[in-house]
PDB file of C-alpha atoms in Angstrom:
ATOM      1  CA  MET A   1      19.955  23.519  -5.329  1.00 68.00           C
ATOM      2  CA  THR A   2      18.326  22.595  -8.284  1.00 89.00           C
ATOM      3  CA  ARG A   3      14.013  22.141  -9.304  1.00 89.00           C
ATOM      4  CA  LEU A   4      14.723  18.535  -9.194  1.00 90.00           C
ATOM      5  CA  ARG A   5      16.615  18.514  -5.446  1.00 93.00           C
ATOM      6  CA  TRP A   6      14.030  20.595  -4.299  1.00 95.00           C
ATOM      7  CA  GLY A   7      11.883  18.348  -5.052  1.00 96.00           C
ATOM      8  CA  ALA A   8      12.910  15.882  -3.713  1.00 95.00           C
ATOM      9  CA  ALA A   9      13.979  18.141  -0.579  1.00 96.00           C
ATOM     10  CA  LEU A  10       9.856  18.792  -0.321  1.00 97.00           C
ATOM     11  CA  TRP A  11       8.816  14.751  -0.193  1.00 97.00           C
ATOM     12  CA  THR A  12      11.352  14.420   2.475  1.00 97.00           C
ATOM     13  CA  LEU A  13       9.951  17.586   4.256  1.00 97.00           C
ATOM     14  CA  CYS A  14       6.571  15.177   4.743  1.00 97.00           C
ATOM     15  CA  LEU A  15       7.703  13.309   7.161  1.00 97.00           C
ATOM     16  CA  LEU A  16       7.034  16.142   9.863  1.00 96.00           C
ATOM     17  CA  THR A  17       3.278  15.401   9.792  1.00 97.00           C
ATOM     18  CA  PHE A  18       4.663  12.891  12.412  1.00 97.00           C
ATOM     19  CA  PRO A  19       6.028  15.229  14.944  1.00 98.00           C
ATOM     20  CA  ALA A  20       3.035  17.502  14.323  1.00 98.00           C
ATOM     21  CA  GLN A  21       0.840  14.696  15.302  1.00 98.00           C
ATOM     22  CA  VAL A  22       2.642  14.547  18.698  1.00 98.00           C
ATOM     23  CA  ILE A  23       2.658  16.669  19.660  1.00 98.00           C
ATOM     24  CA  ALA A  24      -1.364  17.101  18.657  1.00 98.00           C
ATOM     25  CA  ALA A  25      -1.985  13.703  20.657  1.00 98.00           C
ATOM     26  CA  ALA A  26      -0.549  14.650  24.284  1.00 98.00           C
ATOM     27  CA  GLN A  27      -2.394  17.492  24.208  1.00 97.00           C
ATOM     28  CA  TRP A  28      -5.557  15.559  24.992  1.00 98.00           C
ATOM     29  CA  PRO A  29      -6.586  15.716  28.328  1.00 96.00           C
ATOM     30  CA  ASN A  30      -7.155  11.182  28.027  1.00 93.00           C
ATOM     31  CA  PRO A  31      -4.664   9.766  26.015  1.00 95.00           C
ATOM     32  CA  TYR A  32      -4.632   9.672  22.683  1.00 97.00           C
ATOM     33  CA  SER A  33      -4.204   5.557  21.629  1.00 95.00           C
ATOM     34  CA  TRP A  34      -2.298   5.616  19.140  1.00 95.00           C
ATOM     35  CA  SER A  35      -3.736   1.884  18.021  1.00 93.00           C
ATOM     36  CA  SER A  36      -7.528   2.205  19.103  1.00 91.00           C
ATOM     37  CA  ASN A  37      -7.639   6.812  17.795  1.00 95.00           C
ATOM     38  CA  PHE A  38      -8.108   7.345  14.053  1.00 96.00           C
ATOM     39  CA  ILE A  39      -5.520   9.495  12.944  1.00 97.00           C
ATOM     40  CA  SER A  40      -8.521  12.030  11.816  1.00 97.00           C
ATOM     41  CA  ASP A  41      -9.236  12.173  15.711  1.00 97.00           C
ATOM     42  CA  LEU A  42      -6.608  14.262  15.999  1.00 98.00           C
ATOM     43  CA  GLY A  43      -8.503  16.812  13.865  1.00 98.00           C
ATOM     44  CA  VAL A  44     -11.602  16.651  15.181  1.00 98.00           C
ATOM     45  CA  THR A  45     -12.917  19.983  16.032  1.00 97.00           C
ATOM     46  CA  ALA A  46     -15.618  18.498  19.281  1.00 95.00           C
ATOM     47  CA  CYS A  47     -14.984  17.124  22.564  1.00 97.00           C
ATOM     48  CA  ARG A  48     -17.017  14.428  23.341  1.00 95.00           C
ATOM     49  CA  THR A  49     -17.409  10.550  22.268  1.00 95.00           C
ATOM     50  CA  PHE A  50     -17.964   9.871  18.863  1.00 94.00           C
ATOM     51  CA  ASP A  51     -19.449   6.697  16.594  1.00 91.00           C
ATOM     52  CA  ALA A  52     -21.773   5.733  19.702  1.00 86.00           C
ATOM     53  CA  GLY A  53     -22.996   1.578  19.523  1.00 85.00           C
ATOM     54  CA  THR A  54     -21.003   0.790  16.890  1.00 86.00           C
ATOM     55  CA  HIS A  55     -17.648  -0.575  16.575  1.00 84.00           C
ATOM     56  CA  VAL A  56     -15.559   1.848  17.055  1.00 89.00           C
ATOM     57  CA  GLU A  57     -16.930   4.330  19.834  1.00 90.00           C
ATOM     58  CA  ARG A  58     -14.335   6.484  21.216  1.00 92.00           C
ATOM     59  CA  TYR A  59     -14.436   9.695  22.714  1.00 94.00           C
ATOM     60  CA  ILE A  60     -12.428  12.397  20.968  1.00 97.00           C
ATOM     61  CA  CYS A  61     -11.393  15.469  22.652  1.00 97.00           C
ATOM     62  CA  SER A  62      -8.073  17.028  20.589  1.00 98.00           C
ATOM     63  CA  PRO A  63      -7.444  20.962  21.724  1.00 97.00           C
ATOM     64  CA  GLY A  64      -4.379  20.621  19.681  1.00 97.00           C
ATOM     65  CA  HIS A  65      -6.545  19.722  16.162  1.00 98.00           C
ATOM     66  CA  LEU A  66      -5.701  23.095  14.534  1.00 98.00           C
ATOM     67  CA  LEU A  67      -1.603  22.101  14.663  1.00 98.00           C
ATOM     68  CA  ALA A  68      -3.696  18.508  13.244  1.00 98.00           C
ATOM     69  CA  ASN A  69      -5.138  19.586  10.090  1.00 98.00           C
ATOM     70  CA  GLY A  70      -2.416  22.734   9.408  1.00 98.00           C
ATOM     71  CA  SER A  71       0.027  20.130   9.174  1.00 97.00           C
ATOM     72  CA  THR A  72      -2.284  18.031   6.962  1.00 98.00           C
ATOM     73  CA  ILE A  73      -2.177  20.671   4.696  1.00 98.00           C
ATOM     74  CA  ALA A  74       1.613  20.835   4.537  1.00 98.00           C
ATOM     75  CA  ASN A  75       1.833  17.364   3.378  1.00 97.00           C
ATOM     76  CA  GLY A  76      -0.261  17.575   0.954  1.00 97.00           C
ATOM     77  CA  ALA A  77       0.812  20.690  -0.722  1.00 98.00           C
ATOM     78  CA  LEU A  78       4.300  19.614  -0.198  1.00 98.00           C
ATOM     79  CA  ILE A  79       3.211  16.163  -1.985  1.00 97.00           C
ATOM     80  CA  ALA A  80       1.700  17.756  -4.647  1.00 98.00           C
ATOM     81  CA  ALA A  81       4.482  20.422  -4.961  1.00 98.00           C
ATOM     82  CA  GLY A  82       7.333  18.659  -5.294  1.00 97.00           C
ATOM     83  CA  ALA A  83       5.613  16.253  -7.478  1.00 97.00           C
ATOM     84  CA  ILE A  84       5.449  19.176  -9.918  1.00 96.00           C
ATOM     85  CA  LEU A  85       8.997  19.883  -9.687  1.00 96.00           C
ATOM     86  CA  LEU A  86      10.099  16.453 -10.382  1.00 95.00           C
ATOM     87  CA  TRP A  87       7.680  16.324 -13.250  1.00 92.00           C
ATOM     88  CA  SER A  88      10.591  15.338 -15.603  1.00 85.00           C
ATOM     89  CA  ALA A  89      12.507  13.836 -12.692  1.00 84.00           C
ATOM     90  CA  TRP A  90      12.244   9.865 -14.758  1.00 89.00           C
ATOM     91  CA  PRO A  91      14.110   7.662 -17.167  1.00 83.00           C
ATOM     92  CA  ARG A  92      10.341   6.940 -18.651  1.00 86.00           C
ATOM     93  CA  GLN A  93       9.380  10.116 -19.011  1.00 87.00           C
ATOM     94  CA  ARG A  94       5.467   9.914 -20.525  1.00 92.00           C
ATOM     95  CA  ALA A  95       4.636   7.538 -18.130  1.00 93.00           C
ATOM     96  CA  GLY A  96       6.843   9.397 -15.418  1.00 93.00           C
ATOM     97  CA  LYS A  97       5.082  12.639 -16.215  1.00 95.00           C
ATOM     98  CA  THR A  98       1.171  10.531 -15.541  1.00 96.00           C
ATOM     99  CA  ALA A  99       2.165   9.197 -12.164  1.00 97.00           C
ATOM    100  CA  MET A 100       3.261  12.886 -11.092  1.00 97.00           C
ATOM    101  CA  SER A 101      -0.051  14.520 -12.697  1.00 97.00           C
ATOM    102  CA  PHE A 102      -2.118  11.517 -10.497  1.00 98.00           C
ATOM    103  CA  LEU A 103       0.436  12.013  -7.307  1.00 98.00           C
ATOM    104  CA  ALA A 104       0.461  15.788  -7.675  1.00 98.00           C
ATOM    105  CA  ALA A 105      -4.256  15.493  -8.190  1.00 98.00           C
ATOM    106  CA  GLY A 106      -3.211  12.943  -4.282  1.00 97.00           C
ATOM    107  CA  GLY A 107      -1.006  16.552  -2.875  1.00 97.00           C
ATOM    108  CA  ALA A 108      -4.455  18.829  -3.571  1.00 98.00           C
ATOM    109  CA  LEU A 109      -6.838  15.844  -2.043  1.00 98.00           C
ATOM    110  CA  VAL A 110      -4.713  15.480   1.276  1.00 98.00           C
ATOM    111  CA  MET A 111      -4.889  19.532   1.212  1.00 98.00           C
ATOM    112  CA  LEU A 112      -8.505  19.293   1.193  1.00 98.00           C
ATOM    113  CA  VAL A 113      -8.409  16.546   4.133  1.00 98.00           C
ATOM    114  CA  GLY A 114      -7.026  18.854   6.470  1.00 97.00           C
ATOM    115  CA  PHE A 115      -9.486  21.498   5.736  1.00 98.00           C
ATOM    116  CA  LEU A 116     -12.180  19.296   5.844  1.00 98.00           C
ATOM    117  CA  PRO A 117     -12.491  17.600  10.036  1.00 97.00           C
ATOM    118  CA  TRP A 118     -13.864  14.670  10.344  1.00 97.00           C
ATOM    119  CA  ASP A 119     -16.533  15.919  12.866  1.00 96.00           C
ATOM    120  CA  THR A 120     -17.779  18.931  11.027  1.00 96.00           C
ATOM    121  CA  HIS A 121     -17.734  17.285   7.168  1.00 97.00           C
ATOM    122  CA  PRO A 122     -18.044  13.514   7.955  1.00 95.00           C
ATOM    123  CA  GLU A 123     -18.918  12.703   3.962  1.00 96.00           C
ATOM    124  CA  ALA A 124     -16.692  15.030   2.558  1.00 97.00           C
ATOM    125  CA  HIS A 125     -13.827  14.500   4.722  1.00 97.00           C
ATOM    126  CA  ASP A 126     -14.142   9.958   3.596  1.00 96.00           C
ATOM    127  CA  ALA A 127     -14.527  11.032   0.234  1.00 97.00           C
ATOM    128  CA  ALA A 128     -11.601  13.108   0.374  1.00 97.00           C
ATOM    129  CA  ALA A 129      -9.423  10.161   1.546  1.00 97.00           C
ATOM    130  CA  LEU A 130     -10.277   7.663  -0.222  1.00 97.00           C
ATOM    131  CA  ALA A 131      -9.848   9.083  -3.339  1.00 98.00           C
ATOM    132  CA  GLN A 132      -6.484  10.418  -2.232  1.00 97.00           C
ATOM    133  CA  ALA A 133      -5.367   7.006  -1.891  1.00 97.00           C
ATOM    134  CA  LEU A 134      -6.611   6.147  -5.065  1.00 97.00           C
ATOM    135  CA  MET A 135      -4.464   8.556  -7.112  1.00 98.00           C
ATOM    136  CA  GLN A 136      -1.342   7.960  -5.258  1.00 97.00           C
ATOM    137  CA  TRP A 137      -2.089   4.458  -5.565  1.00 98.00           C
ATOM    138  CA  ILE A 138      -2.601   4.926  -9.029  1.00 98.00           C
ATOM    139  CA  GLY A 139       0.728   7.470  -9.482  1.00 97.00           C
ATOM    140  CA  MET A 140       3.114   4.780  -7.575  1.00 97.00           C
ATOM    141  CA  ALA A 141       1.812   2.296  -9.738  1.00 97.00           C
ATOM    142  CA  ILE A 142       2.859   4.149 -13.022  1.00 96.00           C
ATOM    143  CA  LEU A 143       5.835   5.488 -11.580  1.00 96.00           C
ATOM    144  CA  ALA A 144       7.128   1.572 -10.909  1.00 93.00           C
ATOM    145  CA  VAL A 145       6.688   1.061 -15.171  1.00 90.00           C
ATOM    146  CA  ALA A 146       8.694   4.946 -15.286  1.00 91.00           C
ATOM    147  CA  LEU A 147      11.574   3.643 -13.090  1.00 88.00           C
ATOM    148  CA  LYS A 148      13.211   1.584 -15.255  1.00 77.00           C
ATOM    149  CA  GLY A 149      16.572   2.821 -15.818  1.00 68.00           C
ATOM    150  CA  SER A 150      20.056   1.472 -13.742  1.00 61.00           C
ATOM    151  CA  THR A 151      20.013  -0.119 -10.549  1.00 66.00           C
ATOM    152  CA  ALA A 152      19.353   3.011  -7.997  1.00 68.00           C
ATOM    153  CA  ALA A 153      16.373   3.000  -9.880  1.00 83.00           C
ATOM    154  CA  ARG A 154      15.211  -0.167 -10.182  1.00 81.00           C
ATOM    155  CA  TRP A 155      15.744   0.014  -6.200  1.00 85.00           C
ATOM    156  CA  ALA A 156      13.470   3.256  -6.412  1.00 90.00           C
ATOM    157  CA  SER A 157      10.765   0.929  -7.937  1.00 91.00           C
ATOM    158  CA  ALA A 158      11.166  -2.050  -5.683  1.00 92.00           C
ATOM    159  CA  LEU A 159      10.089   0.100  -2.844  1.00 94.00           C
ATOM    160  CA  THR A 160       7.189   2.023  -4.682  1.00 96.00           C
ATOM    161  CA  LEU A 161       5.716  -1.689  -5.299  1.00 96.00           C
ATOM    162  CA  THR A 162       6.522  -2.928  -2.179  1.00 97.00           C
ATOM    163  CA  SER A 163       5.053  -0.150  -0.187  1.00 97.00           C
ATOM    164  CA  LEU A 164       2.083   0.349  -2.898  1.00 97.00           C
ATOM    165  CA  ALA A 165       1.498  -3.588  -1.800  1.00 98.00           C
ATOM    166  CA  LEU A 166       1.533  -2.501   1.418  1.00 98.00           C
ATOM    167  CA  SER A 167      -0.772   0.358   1.863  1.00 98.00           C
ATOM    168  CA  ILE A 168      -2.935  -1.578  -0.109  1.00 98.00           C
ATOM    169  CA  ALA A 169      -2.886  -4.281   2.579  1.00 98.00           C
ATOM    170  CA  GLY A 170      -3.513  -1.748   5.118  1.00 97.00           C
ATOM    171  CA  PHE A 171      -6.460  -0.723   3.284  1.00 97.00           C
ATOM    172  CA  ALA A 172      -8.048  -3.660   3.263  1.00 97.00           C
ATOM    173  CA  LEU A 173      -7.453  -4.693   6.456  1.00 97.00           C
ATOM    174  CA  PHE A 174      -8.428  -1.039   8.151  1.00 96.00           C
ATOM    175  CA  ILE A 175     -11.573  -1.614   6.040  1.00 95.00           C
ATOM    176  CA  ASP A 176     -12.959  -5.088   8.384  1.00 95.00           C
ATOM    177  CA  ALA A 177     -11.235  -3.340  11.212  1.00 93.00           C
ATOM    178  CA  ILE A 178     -13.937  -1.019  10.969  1.00 92.00           C
ATOM    179  CA  SER A 179     -16.503  -3.194   9.781  1.00 90.00           C
ATOM    180  CA  GLY A 180     -15.814  -5.294  12.545  1.00 88.00           C
ATOM    181  CA  GLY A 181     -13.562  -8.117  11.858  1.00 92.00           C
ATOM    182  CA  PRO A 182     -12.025 -10.169  12.529  1.00 93.00           C
ATOM    183  CA  SER A 183      -8.439  -6.999  12.014  1.00 92.00           C
ATOM    184  CA  ILE A 184     -10.086  -4.843  14.686  1.00 90.00           C
ATOM    185  CA  SER A 185      -7.813  -6.738  16.685  1.00 91.00           C
ATOM    186  CA  LEU A 186      -4.696  -5.712  15.317  1.00 92.00           C
ATOM    187  CA  GLY A 187      -5.999  -2.047  16.018  1.00 92.00           C
ATOM    188  CA  LEU A 188      -8.160   0.266  13.975  1.00 92.00           C
ATOM    189  CA  GLY A 189      -5.280   3.300  14.423  1.00 94.00           C
ATOM    190  CA  ILE A 190      -2.353   0.515  13.169  1.00 96.00           C
ATOM    191  CA  THR A 191      -3.938  -0.666  10.336  1.00 96.00           C
ATOM    192  CA  GLU A 192      -4.995   2.982   9.267  1.00 97.00           C
ATOM    193  CA  ARG A 193      -1.669   4.382   9.195  1.00 97.00           C
ATOM    194  CA  LEU A 194      -0.767   1.284   8.100  1.00 97.00           C
ATOM    195  CA  ALA A 195      -2.623   2.279   4.530  1.00 97.00           C
ATOM    196  CA  PHE A 196      -1.836   5.957   5.001  1.00 97.00           C
ATOM    197  CA  ASP A 197       1.360   6.906   6.394  1.00 97.00           C
ATOM    198  CA  THR A 198       2.269   3.903   4.594  1.00 97.00           C
ATOM    199  CA  LEU A 199       2.826   6.224   1.295  1.00 96.00           C
ATOM    200  CA  THR A 200       4.042   9.824   3.644  1.00 96.00           C
ATOM    201  CA  ILE A 201       7.044   7.800   4.922  1.00 97.00           C
ATOM    202  CA  TRP A 202       7.344   6.379   0.654  1.00 97.00           C
ATOM    203  CA  GLY A 203       7.681   9.893  -0.439  1.00 96.00           C
ATOM    204  CA  ALA A 204       9.881  10.963   2.213  1.00 96.00           C
ATOM    205  CA  VAL A 205      12.364   8.057   1.902  1.00 96.00           C
ATOM    206  CA  LEU A 206      11.637   8.141  -2.258  1.00 95.00           C
ATOM    207  CA  GLY A 207      12.990  12.350  -1.480  1.00 95.00           C
ATOM    208  CA  VAL A 208      16.374  10.498  -0.151  1.00 94.00           C
ATOM    209  CA  ILE A 209      16.879   8.668  -3.242  1.00 91.00           C
ATOM    210  CA  LEU A 210      16.448  11.479  -5.175  1.00 90.00           C
ATOM    211  CA  LEU A 211      19.053  13.674  -2.929  1.00 90.00           C
ATOM    212  CA  MET A 212      21.173  11.324  -2.781  1.00 87.00           C
ATOM    213  CA  THR A 213      21.018  10.471  -7.017  1.00 81.00           C
ATOM    214  CA  THR A 214      20.644  13.932  -8.377  1.00 68.00           C
ATOM    215  CA  PRO A 215      23.685  16.825  -9.250  1.00 62.00           C
ATOM    216  CA  GLY A 216      23.391  19.924  -6.530  1.00 57.00           C
ATOM    217  CA  ARG A 217      23.680  22.482  -9.600  1.00 49.00           C
ATOM    218  CA  ARG A 218      23.042  22.100 -13.394  1.00 46.00           C
ATOM    219  CA  SER A 219      26.140  20.390 -15.966  1.00 39.00           C
ATOM    220  CA  THR A 220      28.746  23.017 -17.459  1.00 34.00           C
ATOM    221  CA  THR A 221      27.361  21.204 -20.450  1.00 34.00           C
ATOM    222  CA  SER A 222      24.003  20.941 -20.603  1.00 36.00           C
ATOM    223  CA  ASN A 223      21.141  23.642 -19.850  1.00 36.00           C
ATOM    224  CA  GLN A 224      19.609  20.382 -18.310  1.00 39.00           C
ATOM    225  CA  GLU A 225      19.648  18.262 -15.223  1.00 41.00           C
ATOM    226  CA  ALA A 226      20.298  15.067 -15.158  1.00 36.00           C
ATOM    227  CA  VAL A 227      21.819  12.461 -13.040  1.00 37.00           C
ATOM    228  CA  PRO A 228      24.055   9.368 -12.781  1.00 31.00           C
ATOM    229  CA  GLY A 229      23.145   6.553 -14.939  1.00 34.00           C
ATOM    230  CA  SER A 230      21.337   8.973 -17.561  1.00 41.00           C
ATOM    231  CA  ALA A 231      21.988  10.244 -20.648  1.00 36.00           C
ATOM    232  CA  PRO A 232      23.568  14.117 -19.898  1.00 34.00           C
ATOM    233  CA  THR A 233      20.457  16.062 -22.013  1.00 34.00           C
ATOM    234  CA  THR A 234      17.498  13.480 -20.184  1.00 38.00           C
ATOM    235  CA  PRO A 235      16.303  15.416 -17.352  1.00 41.00           C
ATOM    236  CA  THR A 236      16.447  11.157 -15.637  1.00 50.00           C
ATOM    237  CA  VAL A 237      16.821  10.144 -11.935  1.00 56.00           C
ATOM    238  CA  ALA A 238      19.147   6.778 -11.064  1.00 47.00           C
TER     239      ALA A 238
END
């Protein structure tokens, strides 16, 4: 399998973080609420009531916190490694490489989120999560520019821009919900997952697109990887 296909496969594997979360949530003695609890609650190491007296007060007890945090670390590693392997996979390579730099940095920050459970390092955890979102948003915006080429690339660009808009909108709703605004009726967990899980799903879907459009072996006439719709000497995605 080529370097580009390995990178695409790694991004697709990011979906494994969701079954890991489901397994961790199933271990809660009191039911985990997908609408009211934060994603980070799955990785909290203590059992008690948090944020008492606020709009986001909730009881947390997550026996599967090691699995939840481990899946977050693995998710970040897959994002970062995939971005490195996909360094030259884009029609506009200068923009593509810049985008991959931001996405790799975002992946490293996702790993940091997993290494810093919210209850033991709340400020560092939140700062890493915010920085990760910013890095990925910037990377996605630049990647949308880099995806200027064939029809397949335009579809990937549209996917990227739509996912970017959904994630930013979700984050705005999430901040409003935390502050007790009208968005709290949607659920803290739902707004947070719209902001952050959209990024994971986007990367996985883009990985599938790359797997479908990238050849599985090197061309016999070139030592570089190519995909349909690109010049045979340029390693770009369709």
